[in-house]
Amino acid sequence: QLAEAVAGRDMSAEIAGGMLLAGPFVQPDSEGERLRLLHPAIGAAVRAGLPDARTAQSRIAVALLSAVPGQDWGQADPYVRDHIAGHALESGQLPQLLT
């Protein structure tokens, strides 16, 4: 979902096709729903290659917010709780998130 939010389109074919190359650099989460980057430098390299990192961070923040069941933060995925503030900060949306 986050890759699709950043790209603004369905990325399932690219992700499936790219796993042979990306496999050593990612690890599936415990539910197999998300891929975790194994080193922060990988994320930094991806962000550096984006034409508009702020827009990408905004799309990620919106995607994470929409993944909170009924806006009940107690039921939110741990990744969402741990990282939403950072994505909101990078997109300039932290004040809105806090309110």
PDB file of N, CA and C in Angstrom:
ATOM      1  N   GLN A   1       0.813  -1.200   0.000  1.00  0.00           N
ATOM      2  CA  GLN A   1       0.000   0.000   0.000  1.00  0.00           C
ATOM      3  C   GLN A   1       0.852   1.258   0.000  1.00  0.00           C
ATOM      4  N   LEU A   2       1.932   1.247   0.757  1.00  0.00           N
ATOM      5  CA  LEU A   2       2.760   2.447   0.832  1.00  0.00           C
ATOM      6  C   LEU A   2       3.482   2.701  -0.484  1.00  0.00           C
ATOM      7  N   ALA A   3       3.974   1.651  -1.142  1.00  0.00           N
ATOM      8  CA  ALA A   3       4.621   1.834  -2.446  1.00  0.00           C
ATOM      9  C   ALA A   3       3.619   2.395  -3.444  1.00  0.00           C
ATOM     10  N   GLU A   4       2.390   1.910  -3.390  1.00  0.00           N
ATOM     11  CA  GLU A   4       1.358   2.418  -4.286  1.00  0.00           C
ATOM     12  C   GLU A   4       1.000   3.861  -3.951  1.00  0.00           C
ATOM     13  N   ALA A   5       1.005   4.201  -2.674  1.00  0.00           N
ATOM     14  CA  ALA A   5       0.725   5.585  -2.276  1.00  0.00           C
ATOM     15  C   ALA A   5       1.800   6.523  -2.815  1.00  0.00           C
ATOM     16  N   VAL A   6       3.046   6.118  -2.724  1.00  0.00           N
ATOM     17  CA  VAL A   6       4.150   6.949  -3.216  1.00  0.00           C
ATOM     18  C   VAL A   6       4.083   7.082  -4.735  1.00  0.00           C
ATOM     19  N   ALA A   7       3.849   5.965  -5.419  1.00  0.00           N
ATOM     20  CA  ALA A   7       3.830   5.979  -6.885  1.00  0.00           C
ATOM     21  C   ALA A   7       2.549   6.564  -7.450  1.00  0.00           C
ATOM     22  N   GLY A   8       1.476   6.506  -6.674  1.00  0.00           N
ATOM     23  CA  GLY A   8       0.195   6.979  -7.175  1.00  0.00           C
ATOM     24  C   GLY A   8      -0.471   6.010  -8.137  1.00  0.00           C
ATOM     25  N   ARG A   9      -0.053   4.740  -8.088  1.00  0.00           N
ATOM     26  CA  ARG A   9      -0.634   3.720  -8.966  1.00  0.00           C
ATOM     27  C   ARG A   9      -0.359   2.336  -8.396  1.00  0.00           C
ATOM     28  N   ASP A  10      -0.998   1.334  -8.982  1.00  0.00           N
ATOM     29  CA  ASP A  10      -0.808  -0.058  -8.571  1.00  0.00           C
ATOM     30  C   ASP A  10       0.627  -0.490  -8.864  1.00  0.00           C
ATOM     31  N   MET A  11       1.318  -0.948  -7.843  1.00  0.00           N
ATOM     32  CA  MET A  11       2.720  -1.358  -7.984  1.00  0.00           C
ATOM     33  C   MET A  11       2.915  -2.852  -7.787  1.00  0.00           C
ATOM     34  N   SER A  12       1.837  -3.634  -7.716  1.00  0.00           N
ATOM     35  CA  SER A  12       1.964  -5.057  -7.388  1.00  0.00           C
ATOM     36  C   SER A  12       2.831  -5.813  -8.399  1.00  0.00           C
ATOM     37  N   ALA A  13       2.705  -5.522  -9.684  1.00  0.00           N
ATOM     38  CA  ALA A  13       3.520  -6.228 -10.682  1.00  0.00           C
ATOM     39  C   ALA A  13       4.995  -5.890 -10.524  1.00  0.00           C
ATOM     40  N   GLU A  14       5.292  -4.598 -10.295  1.00  0.00           N
ATOM     41  CA  GLU A  14       6.680  -4.187 -10.131  1.00  0.00           C
ATOM     42  C   GLU A  14       7.296  -4.783  -8.867  1.00  0.00           C
ATOM     43  N   ILE A  15       6.514  -4.821  -7.806  1.00  0.00           N
ATOM     44  CA  ILE A  15       7.023  -5.378  -6.547  1.00  0.00           C
ATOM     45  C   ILE A  15       7.272  -6.875  -6.700  1.00  0.00           C
ATOM     46  N   ALA A  16       6.310  -7.585  -7.293  1.00  0.00           N
ATOM     47  CA  ALA A  16       6.481  -9.027  -7.487  1.00  0.00           C
ATOM     48  C   ALA A  16       7.672  -9.308  -8.399  1.00  0.00           C
ATOM     49  N   GLY A  17       7.805  -8.554  -9.461  1.00  0.00           N
ATOM     50  CA  GLY A  17       8.902  -8.763 -10.397  1.00  0.00           C
ATOM     51  C   GLY A  17      10.248  -8.323  -9.850  1.00  0.00           C
ATOM     52  N   GLY A  18      10.248  -7.397  -8.936  1.00  0.00           N
ATOM     53  CA  GLY A  18      11.500  -6.875  -8.408  1.00  0.00           C
ATOM     54  C   GLY A  18      12.010  -7.568  -7.169  1.00  0.00           C
ATOM     55  N   MET A  19      11.284  -8.541  -6.660  1.00  0.00           N
ATOM     56  CA  MET A  19      11.692  -9.196  -5.418  1.00  0.00           C
ATOM     57  C   MET A  19      13.004  -9.962  -5.554  1.00  0.00           C
ATOM     58  N   LEU A  20      13.309 -10.454  -6.707  1.00  0.00           N
ATOM     59  CA  LEU A  20      14.586 -11.151  -6.887  1.00  0.00           C
ATOM     60  C   LEU A  20      15.739 -10.185  -6.635  1.00  0.00           C
ATOM     61  N   LEU A  21      15.585  -8.958  -7.119  1.00  0.00           N
ATOM     62  CA  LEU A  21      16.616  -7.943  -6.928  1.00  0.00           C
ATOM     63  C   LEU A  21      16.547  -7.333  -5.521  1.00  0.00           C
ATOM     64  N   ALA A  22      15.336  -7.029  -5.050  1.00  0.00           N
ATOM     65  CA  ALA A  22      15.176  -6.331  -3.771  1.00  0.00           C
ATOM     66  C   ALA A  22      15.195  -7.267  -2.565  1.00  0.00           C
ATOM     67  N   GLY A  23      14.979  -8.543  -2.781  1.00  0.00           N
ATOM     68  CA  GLY A  23      14.867  -9.508  -1.692  1.00  0.00           C
ATOM     69  C   GLY A  23      15.900  -9.400  -0.587  1.00  0.00           C
ATOM     70  N   PRO A  24      17.178  -9.250  -0.906  1.00  0.00           N
ATOM     71  CA  PRO A  24      18.177  -9.176   0.161  1.00  0.00           C
ATOM     72  C   PRO A  24      18.076  -7.905   1.024  1.00  0.00           C
ATOM     73  N   PHE A  25      17.312  -6.927   0.565  1.00  0.00           N
ATOM     74  CA  PHE A  25      17.253  -5.637   1.249  1.00  0.00           C
ATOM     75  C   PHE A  25      15.964  -5.404   2.024  1.00  0.00           C
ATOM     76  N   VAL A  26      15.040  -6.363   1.942  1.00  0.00           N
ATOM     77  CA  VAL A  26      13.744  -6.223   2.621  1.00  0.00           C
ATOM     78  C   VAL A  26      13.417  -7.500   3.387  1.00  0.00           C
ATOM     79  N   GLN A  27      12.501  -7.338   4.334  1.00  0.00           N
ATOM     80  CA  GLN A  27      12.051  -8.484   5.127  1.00  0.00           C
ATOM     81  C   GLN A  27      10.544  -8.347   5.320  1.00  0.00           C
ATOM     82  N   PRO A  28       9.763  -9.410   5.062  1.00  0.00           N
ATOM     83  CA  PRO A  28       8.323  -9.319   5.287  1.00  0.00           C
ATOM     84  C   PRO A  28       8.015  -9.167   6.775  1.00  0.00           C
ATOM     85  N   ASP A  29       6.930  -8.437   7.074  1.00  0.00           N
ATOM     86  CA  ASP A  29       6.512  -8.346   8.476  1.00  0.00           C
ATOM     87  C   ASP A  29       5.909  -9.672   8.909  1.00  0.00           C
ATOM     88  N   SER A  30       5.514  -9.759  10.166  1.00  0.00           N
ATOM     89  CA  SER A  30       5.036 -11.038  10.712  1.00  0.00           C
ATOM     90  C   SER A  30       3.764 -11.531  10.031  1.00  0.00           C
ATOM     91  N   GLU A  31       2.950 -10.620   9.479  1.00  0.00           N
ATOM     92  CA  GLU A  31       1.727 -11.026   8.789  1.00  0.00           C
ATOM     93  C   GLU A  31       1.957 -11.215   7.292  1.00  0.00           C
ATOM     94  N   GLY A  32       3.136 -10.852   6.809  1.00  0.00           N
ATOM     95  CA  GLY A  32       3.427 -10.954   5.394  1.00  0.00           C
ATOM     96  C   GLY A  32       2.741  -9.892   4.552  1.00  0.00           C
ATOM     97  N   GLU A  33       2.250  -8.840   5.207  1.00  0.00           N
ATOM     98  CA  GLU A  33       1.518  -7.795   4.500  1.00  0.00           C
ATOM     99  C   GLU A  33       2.411  -6.657   4.034  1.00  0.00           C
ATOM    100  N   ARG A  34       3.509  -6.442   4.698  1.00  0.00           N
ATOM    101  CA  ARG A  34       4.390  -5.316   4.402  1.00  0.00           C
ATOM    102  C   ARG A  34       5.827  -5.788   4.316  1.00  0.00           C
ATOM    103  N   LEU A  35       6.614  -5.041   3.600  1.00  0.00           N
ATOM    104  CA  LEU A  35       8.042  -5.311   3.542  1.00  0.00           C
ATOM    105  C   LEU A  35       8.760  -4.251   4.355  1.00  0.00           C
ATOM    106  N   ARG A  36       9.673  -4.681   5.180  1.00  0.00           N
ATOM    107  CA  ARG A  36      10.451  -3.780   6.025  1.00  0.00           C
ATOM    108  C   ARG A  36      11.835  -3.638   5.420  1.00  0.00           C
ATOM    109  N   LEU A  37      12.282  -2.399   5.258  1.00  0.00           N
ATOM    110  CA  LEU A  37      13.638  -2.172   4.759  1.00  0.00           C
ATOM    111  C   LEU A  37      14.622  -2.581   5.836  1.00  0.00           C
ATOM    112  N   LEU A  38      15.672  -3.296   5.460  1.00  0.00           N
ATOM    113  CA  LEU A  38      16.617  -3.810   6.436  1.00  0.00           C
ATOM    114  C   LEU A  38      17.644  -2.779   6.902  1.00  0.00           C
ATOM    115  N   HIS A  39      17.716  -1.635   6.224  1.00  0.00           N
ATOM    116  CA  HIS A  39      18.649  -0.593   6.655  1.00  0.00           C
ATOM    117  C   HIS A  39      18.064   0.767   6.301  1.00  0.00           C
ATOM    118  N   PRO A  40      18.161   1.752   7.210  1.00  0.00           N
ATOM    119  CA  PRO A  40      17.598   3.078   6.930  1.00  0.00           C
ATOM    120  C   PRO A  40      18.190   3.747   5.685  1.00  0.00           C
ATOM    121  N   ALA A  41      19.401   3.399   5.312  1.00  0.00           N
ATOM    122  CA  ALA A  41      20.019   4.003   4.132  1.00  0.00           C
ATOM    123  C   ALA A  41      19.266   3.647   2.853  1.00  0.00           C
ATOM    124  N   ILE A  42      18.579   2.512   2.851  1.00  0.00           N
ATOM    125  CA  ILE A  42      17.795   2.130   1.672  1.00  0.00           C
ATOM    126  C   ILE A  42      16.641   3.120   1.498  1.00  0.00           C
ATOM    127  N   GLY A  43      15.958   3.420   2.575  1.00  0.00           N
ATOM    128  CA  GLY A  43      14.881   4.408   2.513  1.00  0.00           C
ATOM    129  C   GLY A  43      15.391   5.777   2.108  1.00  0.00           C
ATOM    130  N   ALA A  44      16.548   6.152   2.619  1.00  0.00           N
ATOM    131  CA  ALA A  44      17.139   7.445   2.263  1.00  0.00           C
ATOM    132  C   ALA A  44      17.461   7.497   0.776  1.00  0.00           C
ATOM    133  N   ALA A  45      17.952   6.403   0.227  1.00  0.00           N
ATOM    134  CA  ALA A  45      18.264   6.359  -1.202  1.00  0.00           C
ATOM    135  C   ALA A  45      16.995   6.450  -2.045  1.00  0.00           C
ATOM    136  N   VAL A  46      15.939   5.780  -1.607  1.00  0.00           N
ATOM    137  CA  VAL A  46      14.663   5.855  -2.335  1.00  0.00           C
ATOM    138  C   VAL A  46      14.137   7.289  -2.291  1.00  0.00           C
ATOM    139  N   ARG A  47      14.139   7.907  -1.102  1.00  0.00           N
ATOM    140  CA  ARG A  47      13.646   9.288  -0.981  1.00  0.00           C
ATOM    141  C   ARG A  47      14.469  10.251  -1.830  1.00  0.00           C
ATOM    142  N   ALA A  48      15.781  10.036  -1.895  1.00  0.00           N
ATOM    143  CA  ALA A  48      16.649  10.920  -2.677  1.00  0.00           C
ATOM    144  C   ALA A  48      16.326  10.840  -4.170  1.00  0.00           C
ATOM    145  N   GLY A  49      15.812   9.725  -4.608  1.00  0.00           N
ATOM    146  CA  GLY A  49      15.488   9.556  -6.021  1.00  0.00           C
ATOM    147  C   GLY A  49      14.098  10.019  -6.412  1.00  0.00           C
ATOM    148  N   LEU A  50      13.308  10.439  -5.449  1.00  0.00           N
ATOM    149  CA  LEU A  50      11.946  10.884  -5.749  1.00  0.00           C
ATOM    150  C   LEU A  50      11.957  12.325  -6.251  1.00  0.00           C
ATOM    151  N   PRO A  51      11.143  12.616  -7.249  1.00  0.00           N
ATOM    152  CA  PRO A  51      11.087  13.994  -7.731  1.00  0.00           C
ATOM    153  C   PRO A  51      10.473  14.955  -6.716  1.00  0.00           C
ATOM    154  N   ASP A  52       9.580  14.459  -5.862  1.00  0.00           N
ATOM    155  CA  ASP A  52       8.917  15.293  -4.861  1.00  0.00           C
ATOM    156  C   ASP A  52       8.701  14.471  -3.594  1.00  0.00           C
ATOM    157  N   ALA A  53       9.723  14.430  -2.740  1.00  0.00           N
ATOM    158  CA  ALA A  53       9.666  13.604  -1.531  1.00  0.00           C
ATOM    159  C   ALA A  53       8.559  14.058  -0.587  1.00  0.00           C
ATOM    160  N   ARG A  54       8.284  15.348  -0.516  1.00  0.00           N
ATOM    161  CA  ARG A  54       7.241  15.847   0.383  1.00  0.00           C
ATOM    162  C   ARG A  54       5.866  15.304  -0.029  1.00  0.00           C
ATOM    163  N   THR A  55       5.579  15.289  -1.320  1.00  0.00           N
ATOM    164  CA  THR A  55       4.314  14.724  -1.796  1.00  0.00           C
ATOM    165  C   THR A  55       4.245  13.235  -1.501  1.00  0.00           C
ATOM    166  N   ALA A  56       5.361  12.526  -1.700  1.00  0.00           N
ATOM    167  CA  ALA A  56       5.395  11.096  -1.400  1.00  0.00           C
ATOM    168  C   ALA A  56       5.121  10.853   0.079  1.00  0.00           C
ATOM    169  N   GLN A  57       5.741  11.647   0.954  1.00  0.00           N
ATOM    170  CA  GLN A  57       5.516  11.497   2.395  1.00  0.00           C
ATOM    171  C   GLN A  57       4.051  11.808   2.741  1.00  0.00           C
ATOM    172  N   SER A  58       3.482  12.778   2.071  1.00  0.00           N
ATOM    173  CA  SER A  58       2.072  13.105   2.294  1.00  0.00           C
ATOM    174  C   SER A  58       1.172  11.941   1.907  1.00  0.00           C
ATOM    175  N   ARG A  59       1.456  11.323   0.769  1.00  0.00           N
ATOM    176  CA  ARG A  59       0.669  10.162   0.330  1.00  0.00           C
ATOM    177  C   ARG A  59       0.810   9.006   1.310  1.00  0.00           C
ATOM    178  N   ILE A  60       2.013   8.802   1.830  1.00  0.00           N
ATOM    179  CA  ILE A  60       2.229   7.741   2.815  1.00  0.00           C
ATOM    180  C   ILE A  60       1.430   8.038   4.076  1.00  0.00           C
ATOM    181  N   ALA A  61       1.484   9.275   4.566  1.00  0.00           N
ATOM    182  CA  ALA A  61       0.758   9.643   5.782  1.00  0.00           C
ATOM    183  C   ALA A  61      -0.739   9.415   5.609  1.00  0.00           C
ATOM    184  N   VAL A  62      -1.293   9.801   4.462  1.00  0.00           N
ATOM    185  CA  VAL A  62      -2.723   9.595   4.196  1.00  0.00           C
ATOM    186  C   VAL A  62      -3.045   8.110   4.149  1.00  0.00           C
ATOM    187  N   ALA A  63      -2.192   7.316   3.496  1.00  0.00           N
ATOM    188  CA  ALA A  63      -2.419   5.867   3.420  1.00  0.00           C
ATOM    189  C   ALA A  63      -2.381   5.239   4.810  1.00  0.00           C
ATOM    190  N   LEU A  64      -1.446   5.678   5.655  1.00  0.00           N
ATOM    191  CA  LEU A  64      -1.360   5.137   7.014  1.00  0.00           C
ATOM    192  C   LEU A  64      -2.584   5.529   7.826  1.00  0.00           C
ATOM    193  N   LEU A  65      -3.018   6.772   7.708  1.00  0.00           N
ATOM    194  CA  LEU A  65      -4.209   7.209   8.443  1.00  0.00           C
ATOM    195  C   LEU A  65      -5.437   6.415   8.027  1.00  0.00           C
ATOM    196  N   SER A  66      -5.547   6.130   6.737  1.00  0.00           N
ATOM    197  CA  SER A  66      -6.718   5.372   6.275  1.00  0.00           C
ATOM    198  C   SER A  66      -6.670   3.919   6.733  1.00  0.00           C
ATOM    199  N   ALA A  67      -5.513   3.452   7.175  1.00  0.00           N
ATOM    200  CA  ALA A  67      -5.368   2.062   7.639  1.00  0.00           C
ATOM    201  C   ALA A  67      -5.715   1.894   9.115  1.00  0.00           C
ATOM    202  N   VAL A  68      -6.068   2.984   9.798  1.00  0.00           N
ATOM    203  CA  VAL A  68      -6.447   2.896  11.213  1.00  0.00           C
ATOM    204  C   VAL A  68      -7.931   2.538  11.281  1.00  0.00           C
ATOM    205  N   PRO A  69      -8.253   1.348  11.800  1.00  0.00           N
ATOM    206  CA  PRO A  69      -9.651   0.900  11.819  1.00  0.00           C
ATOM    207  C   PRO A  69     -10.540   1.849  12.633  1.00  0.00           C
ATOM    208  N   GLY A  70     -11.482   2.500  11.953  1.00  0.00           N
ATOM    209  CA  GLY A  70     -12.417   3.395  12.630  1.00  0.00           C
ATOM    210  C   GLY A  70     -11.739   4.510  13.401  1.00  0.00           C
ATOM    211  N   GLN A  71     -10.513   4.862  12.988  1.00  0.00           N
ATOM    212  CA  GLN A  71      -9.699   5.865  13.678  1.00  0.00           C
ATOM    213  C   GLN A  71      -9.475   5.518  15.151  1.00  0.00           C
ATOM    214  N   ASP A  72      -9.527   4.232  15.470  1.00  0.00           N
ATOM    215  CA  ASP A  72      -9.242   3.732  16.813  1.00  0.00           C
ATOM    216  C   ASP A  72      -7.764   3.365  16.867  1.00  0.00           C
ATOM    217  N   TRP A  73      -6.952   4.262  17.455  1.00  0.00           N
ATOM    218  CA  TRP A  73      -5.509   4.073  17.465  1.00  0.00           C
ATOM    219  C   TRP A  73      -5.091   2.842  18.262  1.00  0.00           C
ATOM    220  N   GLY A  74      -5.937   2.358  19.145  1.00  0.00           N
ATOM    221  CA  GLY A  74      -5.643   1.134  19.880  1.00  0.00           C
ATOM    222  C   GLY A  74      -5.624  -0.091  18.975  1.00  0.00           C
ATOM    223  N   GLN A  75      -6.328  -0.012  17.860  1.00  0.00           N
ATOM    224  CA  GLN A  75      -6.372  -1.117  16.910  1.00  0.00           C
ATOM    225  C   GLN A  75      -5.422  -0.915  15.733  1.00  0.00           C
ATOM    226  N   ALA A  76      -4.719   0.206  15.724  1.00  0.00           N
ATOM    227  CA  ALA A  76      -3.828   0.501  14.598  1.00  0.00           C
ATOM    228  C   ALA A  76      -2.641  -0.453  14.584  1.00  0.00           C
ATOM    229  N   ASP A  77      -2.194  -0.751  13.394  1.00  0.00           N
ATOM    230  CA  ASP A  77      -1.000  -1.571  13.208  1.00  0.00           C
ATOM    231  C   ASP A  77       0.192  -0.895  13.890  1.00  0.00           C
ATOM    232  N   PRO A  78       1.086  -1.677  14.494  1.00  0.00           N
ATOM    233  CA  PRO A  78       2.249  -1.078  15.160  1.00  0.00           C
ATOM    234  C   PRO A  78       3.077  -0.165  14.250  1.00  0.00           C
ATOM    235  N   TYR A  79       3.211  -0.520  12.967  1.00  0.00           N
ATOM    236  CA  TYR A  79       3.968   0.351  12.062  1.00  0.00           C
ATOM    237  C   TYR A  79       3.316   1.727  11.987  1.00  0.00           C
ATOM    238  N   VAL A  80       2.004   1.743  11.895  1.00  0.00           N
ATOM    239  CA  VAL A  80       1.290   3.024  11.803  1.00  0.00           C
ATOM    240  C   VAL A  80       1.558   3.847  13.057  1.00  0.00           C
ATOM    241  N   ARG A  81       1.394   3.232  14.215  1.00  0.00           N
ATOM    242  CA  ARG A  81       1.617   3.967  15.475  1.00  0.00           C
ATOM    243  C   ARG A  81       3.057   4.447  15.604  1.00  0.00           C
ATOM    244  N   ASP A  82       3.998   3.652  15.149  1.00  0.00           N
ATOM    245  CA  ASP A  82       5.412   3.989  15.310  1.00  0.00           C
ATOM    246  C   ASP A  82       5.914   5.020  14.302  1.00  0.00           C
ATOM    247  N   HIS A  83       5.292   5.079  13.115  1.00  0.00           N
ATOM    248  CA  HIS A  83       5.889   5.872  12.042  1.00  0.00           C
ATOM    249  C   HIS A  83       5.019   6.980  11.467  1.00  0.00           C
ATOM    250  N   ILE A  84       3.751   7.039  11.820  1.00  0.00           N
ATOM    251  CA  ILE A  84       2.883   8.060  11.236  1.00  0.00           C
ATOM    252  C   ILE A  84       3.385   9.474  11.530  1.00  0.00           C
ATOM    253  N   ALA A  85       3.878   9.720  12.713  1.00  0.00           N
ATOM    254  CA  ALA A  85       4.352  11.066  13.053  1.00  0.00           C
ATOM    255  C   ALA A  85       5.531  11.479  12.182  1.00  0.00           C
ATOM    256  N   GLY A  86       6.453  10.571  11.916  1.00  0.00           N
ATOM    257  CA  GLY A  86       7.604  10.886  11.078  1.00  0.00           C
ATOM    258  C   GLY A  86       7.205  11.204   9.647  1.00  0.00           C
ATOM    259  N   HIS A  87       6.286  10.415   9.087  1.00  0.00           N
ATOM    260  CA  HIS A  87       5.818  10.680   7.723  1.00  0.00           C
ATOM    261  C   HIS A  87       5.034  11.994   7.674  1.00  0.00           C
ATOM    262  N   ALA A  88       4.213  12.243   8.704  1.00  0.00           N
ATOM    263  CA  ALA A  88       3.451  13.497   8.750  1.00  0.00           C
ATOM    264  C   ALA A  88       4.393  14.694   8.880  1.00  0.00           C
ATOM    265  N   LEU A  89       5.437  14.558   9.679  1.00  0.00           N
ATOM    266  CA  LEU A  89       6.414  15.641   9.837  1.00  0.00           C
ATOM    267  C   LEU A  89       7.098  15.943   8.504  1.00  0.00           C
ATOM    268  N   GLU A  90       7.568  14.900   7.821  1.00  0.00           N
ATOM    269  CA  GLU A  90       8.269  15.081   6.546  1.00  0.00           C
ATOM    270  C   GLU A  90       7.371  15.666   5.464  1.00  0.00           C
ATOM    271  N   SER A  91       6.052  15.484   5.602  1.00  0.00           N
ATOM    272  CA  SER A  91       5.129  16.011   4.596  1.00  0.00           C
ATOM    273  C   SER A  91       4.572  17.372   4.980  1.00  0.00           C
ATOM    274  N   GLY A  92       4.904  17.847   6.171  1.00  0.00           N
ATOM    275  CA  GLY A  92       4.363  19.124   6.631  1.00  0.00           C
ATOM    276  C   GLY A  92       2.969  19.004   7.221  1.00  0.00           C
ATOM    277  N   GLN A  93       2.515  17.785   7.504  1.00  0.00           N
ATOM    278  CA  GLN A  93       1.163  17.545   8.008  1.00  0.00           C
ATOM    279  C   GLN A  93       1.105  17.239   9.495  1.00  0.00           C
ATOM    280  N   LEU A  94       2.216  17.347  10.198  1.00  0.00           N
ATOM    281  CA  LEU A  94       2.204  16.997  11.617  1.00  0.00           C
ATOM    282  C   LEU A  94       1.220  17.838  12.433  1.00  0.00           C
ATOM    283  N   PRO A  95       1.137  19.154  12.211  1.00  0.00           N
ATOM    284  CA  PRO A  95       0.145  19.913  12.993  1.00  0.00           C
ATOM    285  C   PRO A  95      -1.284  19.394  12.811  1.00  0.00           C
ATOM    286  N   GLN A  96      -1.654  19.020  11.580  1.00  0.00           N
ATOM    287  CA  GLN A  96      -3.003  18.485  11.340  1.00  0.00           C
ATOM    288  C   GLN A  96      -3.186  17.142  12.032  1.00  0.00           C
ATOM    289  N   LEU A  97      -2.142  16.320  12.023  1.00  0.00           N
ATOM    290  CA  LEU A  97      -2.231  15.012  12.673  1.00  0.00           C
ATOM    291  C   LEU A  97      -2.444  15.193  14.180  1.00  0.00           C
ATOM    292  N   LEU A  98      -1.718  16.126  14.756  1.00  0.00           N
ATOM    293  CA  LEU A  98      -1.817  16.335  16.201  1.00  0.00           C
ATOM    294  C   LEU A  98      -3.179  16.883  16.615  1.00  0.00           C
ATOM    295  N   THR A  99      -3.802  17.672  15.747  1.00  0.00           N
ATOM    296  CA  THR A  99      -5.134  18.168  16.095  1.00  0.00           C
ATOM    297  C   THR A  99      -6.185  17.134  15.785  1.00  0.00           C
TER     298      THR A  99
END
